[in-house]
Short mmCIF file of C-alpha atoms and ligand atoms in Angstrom, two decimals:
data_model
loop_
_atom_site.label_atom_id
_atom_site.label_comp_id
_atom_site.label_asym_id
_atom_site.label_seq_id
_atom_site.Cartn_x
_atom_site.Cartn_y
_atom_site.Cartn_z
CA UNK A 1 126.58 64.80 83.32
CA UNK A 2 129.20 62.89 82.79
CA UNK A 3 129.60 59.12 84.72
CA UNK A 4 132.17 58.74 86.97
CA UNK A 5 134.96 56.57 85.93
CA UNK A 6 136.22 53.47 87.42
CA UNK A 7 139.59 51.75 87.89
CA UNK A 8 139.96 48.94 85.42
CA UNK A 9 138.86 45.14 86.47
CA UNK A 10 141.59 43.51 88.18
CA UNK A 11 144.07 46.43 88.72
CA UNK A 12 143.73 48.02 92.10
CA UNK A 13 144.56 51.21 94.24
CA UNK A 14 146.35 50.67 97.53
CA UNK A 15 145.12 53.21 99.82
CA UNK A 16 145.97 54.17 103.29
CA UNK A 17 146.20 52.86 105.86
CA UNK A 18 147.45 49.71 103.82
CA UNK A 19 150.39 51.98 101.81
CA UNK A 20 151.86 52.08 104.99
CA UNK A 21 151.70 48.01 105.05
CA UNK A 22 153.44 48.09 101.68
CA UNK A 23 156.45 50.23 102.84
CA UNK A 24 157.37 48.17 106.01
CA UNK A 25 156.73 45.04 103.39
CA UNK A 26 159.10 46.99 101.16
CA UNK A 27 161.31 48.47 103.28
CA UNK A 28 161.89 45.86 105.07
CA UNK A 29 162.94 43.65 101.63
CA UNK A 30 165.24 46.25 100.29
CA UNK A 31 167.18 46.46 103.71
CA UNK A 32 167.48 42.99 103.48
CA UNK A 33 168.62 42.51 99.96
CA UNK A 34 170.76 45.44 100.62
CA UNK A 35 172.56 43.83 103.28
CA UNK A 36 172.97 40.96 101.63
CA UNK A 37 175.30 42.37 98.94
CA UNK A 38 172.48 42.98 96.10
CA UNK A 39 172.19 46.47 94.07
CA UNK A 40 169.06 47.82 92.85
CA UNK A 41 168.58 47.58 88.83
CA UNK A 42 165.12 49.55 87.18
CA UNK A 43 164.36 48.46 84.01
CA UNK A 44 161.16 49.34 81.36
CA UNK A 45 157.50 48.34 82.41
CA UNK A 46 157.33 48.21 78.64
CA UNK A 47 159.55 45.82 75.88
CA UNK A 48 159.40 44.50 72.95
CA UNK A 49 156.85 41.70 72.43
CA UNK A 50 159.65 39.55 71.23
CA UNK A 51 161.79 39.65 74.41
CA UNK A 52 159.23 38.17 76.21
CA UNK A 53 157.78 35.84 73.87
CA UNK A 54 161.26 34.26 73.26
CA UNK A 55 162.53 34.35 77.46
CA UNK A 56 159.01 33.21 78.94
CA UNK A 57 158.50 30.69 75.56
CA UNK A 58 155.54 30.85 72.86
CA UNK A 59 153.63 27.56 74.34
CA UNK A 60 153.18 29.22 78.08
CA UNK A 61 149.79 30.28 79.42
CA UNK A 62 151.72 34.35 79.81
CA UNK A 63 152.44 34.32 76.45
CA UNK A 64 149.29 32.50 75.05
CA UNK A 65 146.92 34.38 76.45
CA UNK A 66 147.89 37.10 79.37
CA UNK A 67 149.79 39.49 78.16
CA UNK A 68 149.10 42.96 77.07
CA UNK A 69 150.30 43.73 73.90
CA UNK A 70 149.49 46.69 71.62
CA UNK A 71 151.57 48.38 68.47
CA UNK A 72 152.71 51.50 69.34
CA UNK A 73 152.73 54.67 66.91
CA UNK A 74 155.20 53.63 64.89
CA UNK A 75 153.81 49.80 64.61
CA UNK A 76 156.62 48.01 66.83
CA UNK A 77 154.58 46.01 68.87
CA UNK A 78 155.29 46.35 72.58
CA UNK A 79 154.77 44.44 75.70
CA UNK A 80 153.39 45.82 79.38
CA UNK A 81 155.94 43.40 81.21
CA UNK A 82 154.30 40.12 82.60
CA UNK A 83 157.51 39.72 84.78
CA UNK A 84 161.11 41.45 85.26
CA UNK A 85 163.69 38.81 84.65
CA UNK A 86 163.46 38.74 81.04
CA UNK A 87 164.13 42.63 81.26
CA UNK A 88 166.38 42.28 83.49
CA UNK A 89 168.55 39.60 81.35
CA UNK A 90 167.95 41.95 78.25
CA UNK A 91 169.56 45.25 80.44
CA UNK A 92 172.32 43.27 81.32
CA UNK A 93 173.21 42.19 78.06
CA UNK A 94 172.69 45.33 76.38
CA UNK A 95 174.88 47.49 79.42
CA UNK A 96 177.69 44.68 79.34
CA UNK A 97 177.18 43.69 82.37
CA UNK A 98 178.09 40.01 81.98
CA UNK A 99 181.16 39.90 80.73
CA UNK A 100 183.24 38.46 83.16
CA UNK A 101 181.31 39.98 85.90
CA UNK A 102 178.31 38.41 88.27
CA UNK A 103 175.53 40.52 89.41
CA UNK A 104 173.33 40.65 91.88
CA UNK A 105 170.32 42.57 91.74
CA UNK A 106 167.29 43.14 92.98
CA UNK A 107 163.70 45.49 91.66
CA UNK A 108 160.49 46.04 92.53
CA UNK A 109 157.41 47.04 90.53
CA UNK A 110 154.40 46.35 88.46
CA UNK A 111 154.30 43.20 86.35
CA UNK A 112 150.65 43.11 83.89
CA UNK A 113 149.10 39.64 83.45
CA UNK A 114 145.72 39.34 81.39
CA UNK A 115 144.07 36.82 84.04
CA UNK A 116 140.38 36.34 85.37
CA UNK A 117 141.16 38.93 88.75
CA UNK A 118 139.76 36.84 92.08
CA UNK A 119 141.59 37.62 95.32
CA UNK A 120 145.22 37.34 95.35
CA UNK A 121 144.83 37.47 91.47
CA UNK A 122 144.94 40.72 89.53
CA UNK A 123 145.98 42.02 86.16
CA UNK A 124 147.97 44.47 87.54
CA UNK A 125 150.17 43.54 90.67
CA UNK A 126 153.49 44.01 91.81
CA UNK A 127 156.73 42.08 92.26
CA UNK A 128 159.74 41.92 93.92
CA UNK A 129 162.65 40.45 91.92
CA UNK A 130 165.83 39.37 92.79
CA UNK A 131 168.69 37.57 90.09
CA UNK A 132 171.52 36.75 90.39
CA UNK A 133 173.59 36.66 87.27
CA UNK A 134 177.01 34.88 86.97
CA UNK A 135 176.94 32.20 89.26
CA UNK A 136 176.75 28.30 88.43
CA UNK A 137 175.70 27.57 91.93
CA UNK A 138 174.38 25.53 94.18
CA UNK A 139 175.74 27.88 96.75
CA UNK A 140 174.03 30.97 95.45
CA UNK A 141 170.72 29.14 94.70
CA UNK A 142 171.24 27.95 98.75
CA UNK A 143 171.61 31.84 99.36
CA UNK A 144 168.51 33.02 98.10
CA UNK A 145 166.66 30.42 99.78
CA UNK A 146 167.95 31.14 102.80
CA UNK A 147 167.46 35.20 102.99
CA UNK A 148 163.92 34.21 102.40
CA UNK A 149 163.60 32.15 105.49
CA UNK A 150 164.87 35.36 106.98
CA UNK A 151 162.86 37.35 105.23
CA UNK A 152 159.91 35.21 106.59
CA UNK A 153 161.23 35.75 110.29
CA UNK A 154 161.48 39.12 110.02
CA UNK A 155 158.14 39.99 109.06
CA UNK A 156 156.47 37.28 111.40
CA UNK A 157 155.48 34.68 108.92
CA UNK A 158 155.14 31.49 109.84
CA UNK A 159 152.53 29.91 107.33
CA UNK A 160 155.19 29.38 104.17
CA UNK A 161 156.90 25.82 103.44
CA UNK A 162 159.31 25.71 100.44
CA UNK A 163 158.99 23.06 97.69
CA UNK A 164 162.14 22.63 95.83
CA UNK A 165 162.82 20.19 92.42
CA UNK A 166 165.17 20.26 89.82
CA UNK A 167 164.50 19.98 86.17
CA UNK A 168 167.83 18.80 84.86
CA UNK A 169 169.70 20.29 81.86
CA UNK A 170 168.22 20.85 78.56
CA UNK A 171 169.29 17.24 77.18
CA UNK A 172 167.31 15.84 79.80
CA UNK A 173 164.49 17.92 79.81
CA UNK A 174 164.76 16.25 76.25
CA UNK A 175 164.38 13.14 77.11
CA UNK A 176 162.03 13.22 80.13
CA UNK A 177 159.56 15.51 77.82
CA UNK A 178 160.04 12.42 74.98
CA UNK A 179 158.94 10.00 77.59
CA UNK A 180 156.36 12.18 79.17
CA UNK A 181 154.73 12.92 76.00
CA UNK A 182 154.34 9.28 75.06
CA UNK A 183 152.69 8.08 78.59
CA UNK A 184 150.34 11.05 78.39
CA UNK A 185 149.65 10.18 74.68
CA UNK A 186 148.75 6.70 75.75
CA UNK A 187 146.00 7.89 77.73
CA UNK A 188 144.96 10.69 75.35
CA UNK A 189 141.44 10.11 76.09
CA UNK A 190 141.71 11.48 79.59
CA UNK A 191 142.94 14.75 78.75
CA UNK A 192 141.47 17.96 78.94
CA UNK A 193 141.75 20.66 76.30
CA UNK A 194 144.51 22.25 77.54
CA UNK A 195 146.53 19.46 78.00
CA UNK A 196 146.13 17.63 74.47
CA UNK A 197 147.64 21.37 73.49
CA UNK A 198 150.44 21.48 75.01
CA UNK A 199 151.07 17.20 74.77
CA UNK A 200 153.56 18.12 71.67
CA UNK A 201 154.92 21.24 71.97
CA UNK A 202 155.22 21.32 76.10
CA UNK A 203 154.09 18.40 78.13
CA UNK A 204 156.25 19.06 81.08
CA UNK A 205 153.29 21.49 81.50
CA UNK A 206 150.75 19.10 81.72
CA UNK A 207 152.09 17.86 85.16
CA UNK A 208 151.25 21.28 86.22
CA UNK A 209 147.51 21.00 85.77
CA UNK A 210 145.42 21.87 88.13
CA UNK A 211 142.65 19.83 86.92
CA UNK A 212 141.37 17.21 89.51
CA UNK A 213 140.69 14.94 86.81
CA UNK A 214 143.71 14.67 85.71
CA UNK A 215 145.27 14.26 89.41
CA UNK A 216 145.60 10.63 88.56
CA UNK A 217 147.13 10.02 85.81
CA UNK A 218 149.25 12.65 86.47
CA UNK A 219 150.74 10.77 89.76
CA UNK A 220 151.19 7.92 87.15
CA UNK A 221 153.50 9.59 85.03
CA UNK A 222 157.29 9.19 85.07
CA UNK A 223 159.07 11.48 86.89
CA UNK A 224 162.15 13.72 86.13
CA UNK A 225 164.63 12.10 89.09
CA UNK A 226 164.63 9.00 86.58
CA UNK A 227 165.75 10.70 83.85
CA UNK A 228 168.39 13.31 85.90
CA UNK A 229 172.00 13.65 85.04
CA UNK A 230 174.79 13.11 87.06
CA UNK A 231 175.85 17.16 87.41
CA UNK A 232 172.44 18.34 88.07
CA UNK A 233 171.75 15.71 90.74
CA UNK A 234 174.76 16.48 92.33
CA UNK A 235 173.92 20.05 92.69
CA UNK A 236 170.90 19.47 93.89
CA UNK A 237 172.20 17.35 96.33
CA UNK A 238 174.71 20.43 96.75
CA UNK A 239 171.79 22.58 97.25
CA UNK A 240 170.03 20.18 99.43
CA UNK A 241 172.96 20.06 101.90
CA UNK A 242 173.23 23.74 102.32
CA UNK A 243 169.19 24.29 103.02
CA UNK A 244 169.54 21.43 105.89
CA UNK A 245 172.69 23.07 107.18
CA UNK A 246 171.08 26.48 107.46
CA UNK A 247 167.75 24.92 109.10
CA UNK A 248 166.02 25.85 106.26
CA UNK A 249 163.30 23.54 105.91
CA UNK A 250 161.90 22.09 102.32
CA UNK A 251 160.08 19.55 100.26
CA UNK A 252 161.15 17.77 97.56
CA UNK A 253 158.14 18.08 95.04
CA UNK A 254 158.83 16.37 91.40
CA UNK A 255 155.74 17.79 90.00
CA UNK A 256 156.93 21.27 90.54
CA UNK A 257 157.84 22.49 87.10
CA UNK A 258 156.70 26.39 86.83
CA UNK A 259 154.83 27.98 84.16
CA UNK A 260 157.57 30.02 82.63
CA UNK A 261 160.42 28.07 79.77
CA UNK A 262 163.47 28.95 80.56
CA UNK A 263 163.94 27.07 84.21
CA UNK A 264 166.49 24.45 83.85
CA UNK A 265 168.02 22.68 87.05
CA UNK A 266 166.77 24.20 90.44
CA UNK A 267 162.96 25.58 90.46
CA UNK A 268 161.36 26.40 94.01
CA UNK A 269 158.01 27.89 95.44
CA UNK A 270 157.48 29.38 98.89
CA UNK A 271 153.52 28.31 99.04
CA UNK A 272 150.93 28.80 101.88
CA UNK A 273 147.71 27.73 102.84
CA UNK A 274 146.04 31.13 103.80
CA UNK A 275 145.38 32.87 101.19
CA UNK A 276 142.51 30.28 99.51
CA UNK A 277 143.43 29.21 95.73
CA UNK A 278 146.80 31.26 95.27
CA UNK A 279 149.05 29.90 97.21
CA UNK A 280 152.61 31.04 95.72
CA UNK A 281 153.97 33.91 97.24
CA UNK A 282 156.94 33.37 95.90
CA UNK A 283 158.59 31.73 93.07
CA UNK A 284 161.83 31.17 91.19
CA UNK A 285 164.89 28.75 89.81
CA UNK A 286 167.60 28.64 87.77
CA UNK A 287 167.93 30.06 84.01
CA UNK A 288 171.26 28.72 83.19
CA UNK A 289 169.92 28.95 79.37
CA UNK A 290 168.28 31.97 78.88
CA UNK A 291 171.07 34.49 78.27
CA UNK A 292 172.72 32.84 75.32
CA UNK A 293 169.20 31.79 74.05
CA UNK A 294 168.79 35.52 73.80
CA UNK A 295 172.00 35.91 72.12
CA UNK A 296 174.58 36.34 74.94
CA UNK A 297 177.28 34.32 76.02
CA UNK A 298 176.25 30.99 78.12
CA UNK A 299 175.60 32.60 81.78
CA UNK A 300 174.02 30.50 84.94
CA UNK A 301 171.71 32.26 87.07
CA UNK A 302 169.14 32.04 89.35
CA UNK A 303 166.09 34.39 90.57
CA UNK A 304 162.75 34.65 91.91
CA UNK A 305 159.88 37.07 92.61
CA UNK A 306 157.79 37.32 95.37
CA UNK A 307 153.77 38.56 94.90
CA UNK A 308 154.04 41.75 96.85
CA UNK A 309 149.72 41.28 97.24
CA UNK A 310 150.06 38.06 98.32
CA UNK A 311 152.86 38.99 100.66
CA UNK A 312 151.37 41.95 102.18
CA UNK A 313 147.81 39.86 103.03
CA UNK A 314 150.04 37.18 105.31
CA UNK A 315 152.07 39.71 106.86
CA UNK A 316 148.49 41.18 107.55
CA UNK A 317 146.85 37.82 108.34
CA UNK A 318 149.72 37.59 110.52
CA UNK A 319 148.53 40.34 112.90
CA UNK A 320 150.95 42.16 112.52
CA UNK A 321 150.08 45.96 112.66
CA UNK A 322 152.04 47.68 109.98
CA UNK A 323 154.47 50.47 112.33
CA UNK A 324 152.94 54.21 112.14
CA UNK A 325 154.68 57.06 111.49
CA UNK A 326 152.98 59.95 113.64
CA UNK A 327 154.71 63.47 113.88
CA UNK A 328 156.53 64.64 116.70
CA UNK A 329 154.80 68.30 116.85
CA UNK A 330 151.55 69.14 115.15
CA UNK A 331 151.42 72.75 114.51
CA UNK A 332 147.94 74.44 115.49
CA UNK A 333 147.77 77.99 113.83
CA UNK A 334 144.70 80.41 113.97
CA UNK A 335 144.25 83.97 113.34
CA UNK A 336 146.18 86.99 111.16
CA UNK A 337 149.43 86.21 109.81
CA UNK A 338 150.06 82.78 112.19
CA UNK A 339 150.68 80.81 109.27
CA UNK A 340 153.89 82.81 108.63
CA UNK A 341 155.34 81.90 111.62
CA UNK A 342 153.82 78.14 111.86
CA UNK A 343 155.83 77.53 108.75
CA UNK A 344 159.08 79.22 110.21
CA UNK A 345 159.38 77.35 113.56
CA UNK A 346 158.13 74.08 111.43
CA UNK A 347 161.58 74.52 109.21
CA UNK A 348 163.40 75.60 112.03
CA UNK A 349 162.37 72.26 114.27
CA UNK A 350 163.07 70.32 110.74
CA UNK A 351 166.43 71.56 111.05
CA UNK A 352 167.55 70.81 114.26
CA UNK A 353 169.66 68.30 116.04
CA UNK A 354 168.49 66.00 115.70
CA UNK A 355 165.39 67.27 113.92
CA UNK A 356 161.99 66.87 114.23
CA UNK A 357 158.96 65.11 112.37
CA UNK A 358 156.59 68.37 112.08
CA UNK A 359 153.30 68.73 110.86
CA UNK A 360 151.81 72.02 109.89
CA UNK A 361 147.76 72.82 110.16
CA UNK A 362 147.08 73.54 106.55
CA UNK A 363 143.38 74.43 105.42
CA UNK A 364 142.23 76.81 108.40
CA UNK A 365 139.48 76.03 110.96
CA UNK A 366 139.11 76.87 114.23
CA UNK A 367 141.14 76.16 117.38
CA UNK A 368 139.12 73.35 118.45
CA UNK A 369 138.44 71.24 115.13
CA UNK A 370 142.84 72.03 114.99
CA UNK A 371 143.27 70.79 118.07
CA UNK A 372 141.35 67.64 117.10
CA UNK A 373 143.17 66.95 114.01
CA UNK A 374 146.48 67.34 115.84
CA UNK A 375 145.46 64.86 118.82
CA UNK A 376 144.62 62.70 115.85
CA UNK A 377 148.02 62.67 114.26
CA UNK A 378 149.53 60.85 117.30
CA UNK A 379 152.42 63.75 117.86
CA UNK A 380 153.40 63.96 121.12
CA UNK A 381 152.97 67.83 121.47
CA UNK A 382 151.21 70.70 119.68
CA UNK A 383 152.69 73.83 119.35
CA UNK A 384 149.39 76.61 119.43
CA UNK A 385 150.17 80.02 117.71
CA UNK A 386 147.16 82.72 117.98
CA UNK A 387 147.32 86.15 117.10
CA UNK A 388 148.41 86.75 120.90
CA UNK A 389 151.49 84.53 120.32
CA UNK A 390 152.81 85.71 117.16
CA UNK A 391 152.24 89.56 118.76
CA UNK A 392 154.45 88.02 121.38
CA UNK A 393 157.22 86.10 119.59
CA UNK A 394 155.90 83.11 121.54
CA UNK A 395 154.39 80.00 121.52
CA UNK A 396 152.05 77.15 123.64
CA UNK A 397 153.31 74.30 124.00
CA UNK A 398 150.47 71.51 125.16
CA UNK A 399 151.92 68.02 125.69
CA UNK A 400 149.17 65.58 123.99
CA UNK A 401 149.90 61.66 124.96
CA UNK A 402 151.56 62.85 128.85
CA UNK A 403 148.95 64.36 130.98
CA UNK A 404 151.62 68.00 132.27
CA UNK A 405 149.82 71.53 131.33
CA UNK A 406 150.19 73.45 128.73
CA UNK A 407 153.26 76.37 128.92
CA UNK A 408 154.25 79.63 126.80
CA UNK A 409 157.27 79.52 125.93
CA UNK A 410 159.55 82.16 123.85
CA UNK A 411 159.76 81.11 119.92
CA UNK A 412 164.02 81.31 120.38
CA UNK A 413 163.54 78.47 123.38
CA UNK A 414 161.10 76.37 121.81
CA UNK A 415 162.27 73.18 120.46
CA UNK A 416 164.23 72.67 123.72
CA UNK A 417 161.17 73.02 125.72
CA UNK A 418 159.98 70.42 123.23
CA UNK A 419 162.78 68.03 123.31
CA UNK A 420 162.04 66.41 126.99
CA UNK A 421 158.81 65.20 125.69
CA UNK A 422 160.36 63.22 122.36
CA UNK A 423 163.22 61.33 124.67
CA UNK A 424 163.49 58.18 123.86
CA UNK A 425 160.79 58.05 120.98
CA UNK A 426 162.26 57.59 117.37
CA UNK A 427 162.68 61.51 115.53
CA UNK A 428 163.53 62.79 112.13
CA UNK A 429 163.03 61.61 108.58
CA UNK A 430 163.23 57.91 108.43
CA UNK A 431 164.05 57.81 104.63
CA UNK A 432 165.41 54.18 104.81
CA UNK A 433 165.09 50.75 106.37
CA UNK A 434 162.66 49.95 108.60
CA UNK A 435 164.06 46.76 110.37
P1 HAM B 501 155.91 33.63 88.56
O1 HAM B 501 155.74 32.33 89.26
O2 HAM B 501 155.19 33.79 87.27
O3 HAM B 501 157.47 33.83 88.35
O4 HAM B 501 155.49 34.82 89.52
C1 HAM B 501 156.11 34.97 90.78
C2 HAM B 501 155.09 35.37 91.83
O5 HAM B 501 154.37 36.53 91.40
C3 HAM B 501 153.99 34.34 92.09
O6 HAM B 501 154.43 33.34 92.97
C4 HAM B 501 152.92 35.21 92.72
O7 HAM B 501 153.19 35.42 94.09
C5 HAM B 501 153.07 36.51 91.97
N1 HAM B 501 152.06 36.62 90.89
C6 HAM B 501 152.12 36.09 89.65
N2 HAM B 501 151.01 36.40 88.94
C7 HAM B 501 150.24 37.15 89.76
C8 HAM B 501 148.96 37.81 89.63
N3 HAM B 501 148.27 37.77 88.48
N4 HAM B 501 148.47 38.49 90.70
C9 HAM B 501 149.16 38.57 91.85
N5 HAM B 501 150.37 37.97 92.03
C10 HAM B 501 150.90 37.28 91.01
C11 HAM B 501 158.03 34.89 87.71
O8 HAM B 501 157.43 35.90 87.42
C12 HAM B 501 159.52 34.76 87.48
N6 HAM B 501 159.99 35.94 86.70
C13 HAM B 501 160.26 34.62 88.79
C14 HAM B 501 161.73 34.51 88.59
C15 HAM B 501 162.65 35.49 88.76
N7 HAM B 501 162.39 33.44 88.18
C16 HAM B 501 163.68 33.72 88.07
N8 HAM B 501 163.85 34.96 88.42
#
């Protein structure tokens, strides 16, 4: 016999009852983005290798080492993407969507890393992104900012403080990495593997190190407010005004400089301290660089993406139960030819005004294990059909949550003998936000 197979390490399923987590998380995000003037943009889970490698930059750990990357049939090698702005910047270009225009978008999807999985950490996991292309700032990089502190209200979360820093232009990334990389060269002895690699070709990386070893030297080494210009100080000041206005509060952290190459200027992290060793939920800054880098013309914008996983476990560690959506009527049919008529009074209650949320008994079974399933649904009323009934053009009607007794009632006056019992509960579809 053949073995059963397994899901692959570090990609997972999401099952109920925890889908239903990930639409209110969802849900709730798109309504939010949504009302705050963003469109939706769905781009590729798979590029070229080179879009990546030149947006994200060769000497980065997602480049190095995480990403998966396979030729295709006809030998172009192709990406599975590690992240969606560099997509996103390539769809833009390509559509014309730049030219003289700003954008703001937001998608949501699965992003494929190559890490060692541990909790909060998985090969395959799922982002939301949001850029916002066109805009020099600091007042759009004070927006996003601050419909994340909403965002964080909304969905109950209190355990998230914001770091903020600014990495300058390119000229001064210039010099600060010139300077950087001759401290760290003085004490060459004390670095780790990692860290001697990326001394020449990226040391502003090294200050990211998580290495307790290194802890030291590393609050030694110069920092990037010394070297600043005068225009990106300024808008960070801008910046910093706009976050205190709006209550938002934040920490100035120089060591913050993200794993990813083309941030320039304003970088951020939303970071917490329940979820053990990964901490970011969300993440972001300024790109100002990367669309003529890729061959456009000199755009500023800003993004971030927040780690749906890592999202949905606080708003779960948050106690917050993730809202149900029961049906109003559960449909309890048993005998000769009641399934014909369960389905027509199910389409007919869908139809009404307003309609109803209907589930029909599918896969047989007696009365009794029916009955079960339907008190299990959490609708407020099941509708029984028996042989009886459908002989009669009739139905019961047995309330479920109030404690009145059951009733026949004609198929023709059904859903108003119905309706008393749904007042004031939520009915119908809900196809959109959940707020
Ligand atoms: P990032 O910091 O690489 O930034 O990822 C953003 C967020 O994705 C992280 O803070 C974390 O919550 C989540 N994340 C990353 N890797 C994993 C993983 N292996 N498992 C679970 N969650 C993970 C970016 O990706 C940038 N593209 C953000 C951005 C958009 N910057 C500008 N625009």
């Amino acid at each position: 016999m053949n073995e059963p197979l397994q899901a692959l390490r570090g990609m997972e399923d999401i099952l109920p009852p925890v889908s239903a987590t990930w639409q209110h998380v969802e849900n709730t995000l798109r309504g939010l983005l949504l009302d705050y003037g963003y469109q939706e943009i769905r781009v590729p889970v798979v590029e070229r290798t080179e879009l990546f490698k030149r947006s994200i930059g060769e000497v980065t750990d997602i480049v190095e080492k995480e990403m998966y990357t396979f030729d295709d049939r006809n030998g172009v090698s192709v990406t599975l993407r590690p992240e969606a702005t560099a997509g996103i910047v390539r769809a833009c270009m390509e559509h014309g969507l730049l030219r003289n225009q700003r954008q703001k978008f937001f998608s949501t999807g699965p992003m494929f890393r190559y890490e060692k999985p541990q909790k909060g950490r998985y090969r395959q996991f799922h982002q939301f992104d949001v850029e916002a292309l066109g805009f020099a700032g600091p007042d759009i990089d004070a927006e996003l900012l601050i419909l994340l502190a909403r965002l964080w209200r909304l969905l109950g979360i209190s355990h998230v403080s914001l770091q903020i820093n600014t990495l300058g232009t390119a000229e001064t990334r210039q010099r600060y990495r010139a300077e950087l990389s001759s401290f760290f060269r003085e004490s060459f002895d004390l670095l780790d593997e990692d860290s001697r690699r990326r001394l020449d070709r990226n040391p502003l990386r090294i200050l990211d190190s998580k290495n307790p070893d290194l802890a030291e030297l590393i609050a030694r080494a110069p920092q990037m407010t010394e070297y600043l210009d005068d225009a990106s100080a300024a808008h960070f000041a801008g910046l910093r005004t706009l976050l205190d206005d709006a209550g938002v509060a934040h920490t100035v952290n120089p060591r913050l400089v993200r794993g990813l190459d083309y941030y320039g200027r304003t970088v951020f992290e939303w970071v917490t301290d329940r979820l053990g060793s990964q901490g970011a939920v969300c993440a972001g800054g300024r790109y100002d660089g990367l669309v003529s880098h890729l061959g456009g013309e000199a755009t500023p914008a800003i993004g971030f993406a927040i780690g749906l996983e890592r999202l949905v476990e606080l708003y779960a560690l948050a106690g917050q139960p993730a809202p149900t959506r029961a049906p109003d009527v559960y449909i309890v049919a048993a005998g000769e030819g009641t399934s014909r008529l369960a389905f027509r009074i199910a389409e007919s209650l869908r139809n009404g005004v307003p309609p109803m949320r209907v589930e029909v008994h599918c896969g047989g079974g007696g009365f009794k294990s029916q009955m079960k399933r339907a008190d299990r649904s959490g609708a407020q009323v099941a509708v029984i059909l028996g042989e009886d009934e459908v002989a009669a053009g009739a139905a019961v009607l047995k309330p479920l949550r109030a404690g009145t007794e059951q009733q026949t009632v004609t198929v023709a006056s059904l859903a108003d003998a119905i309706r008393p019992y749904l007042a004031g509960l939520h009915t119908g579809p809900v196809i959109e936000t959940v707020r």
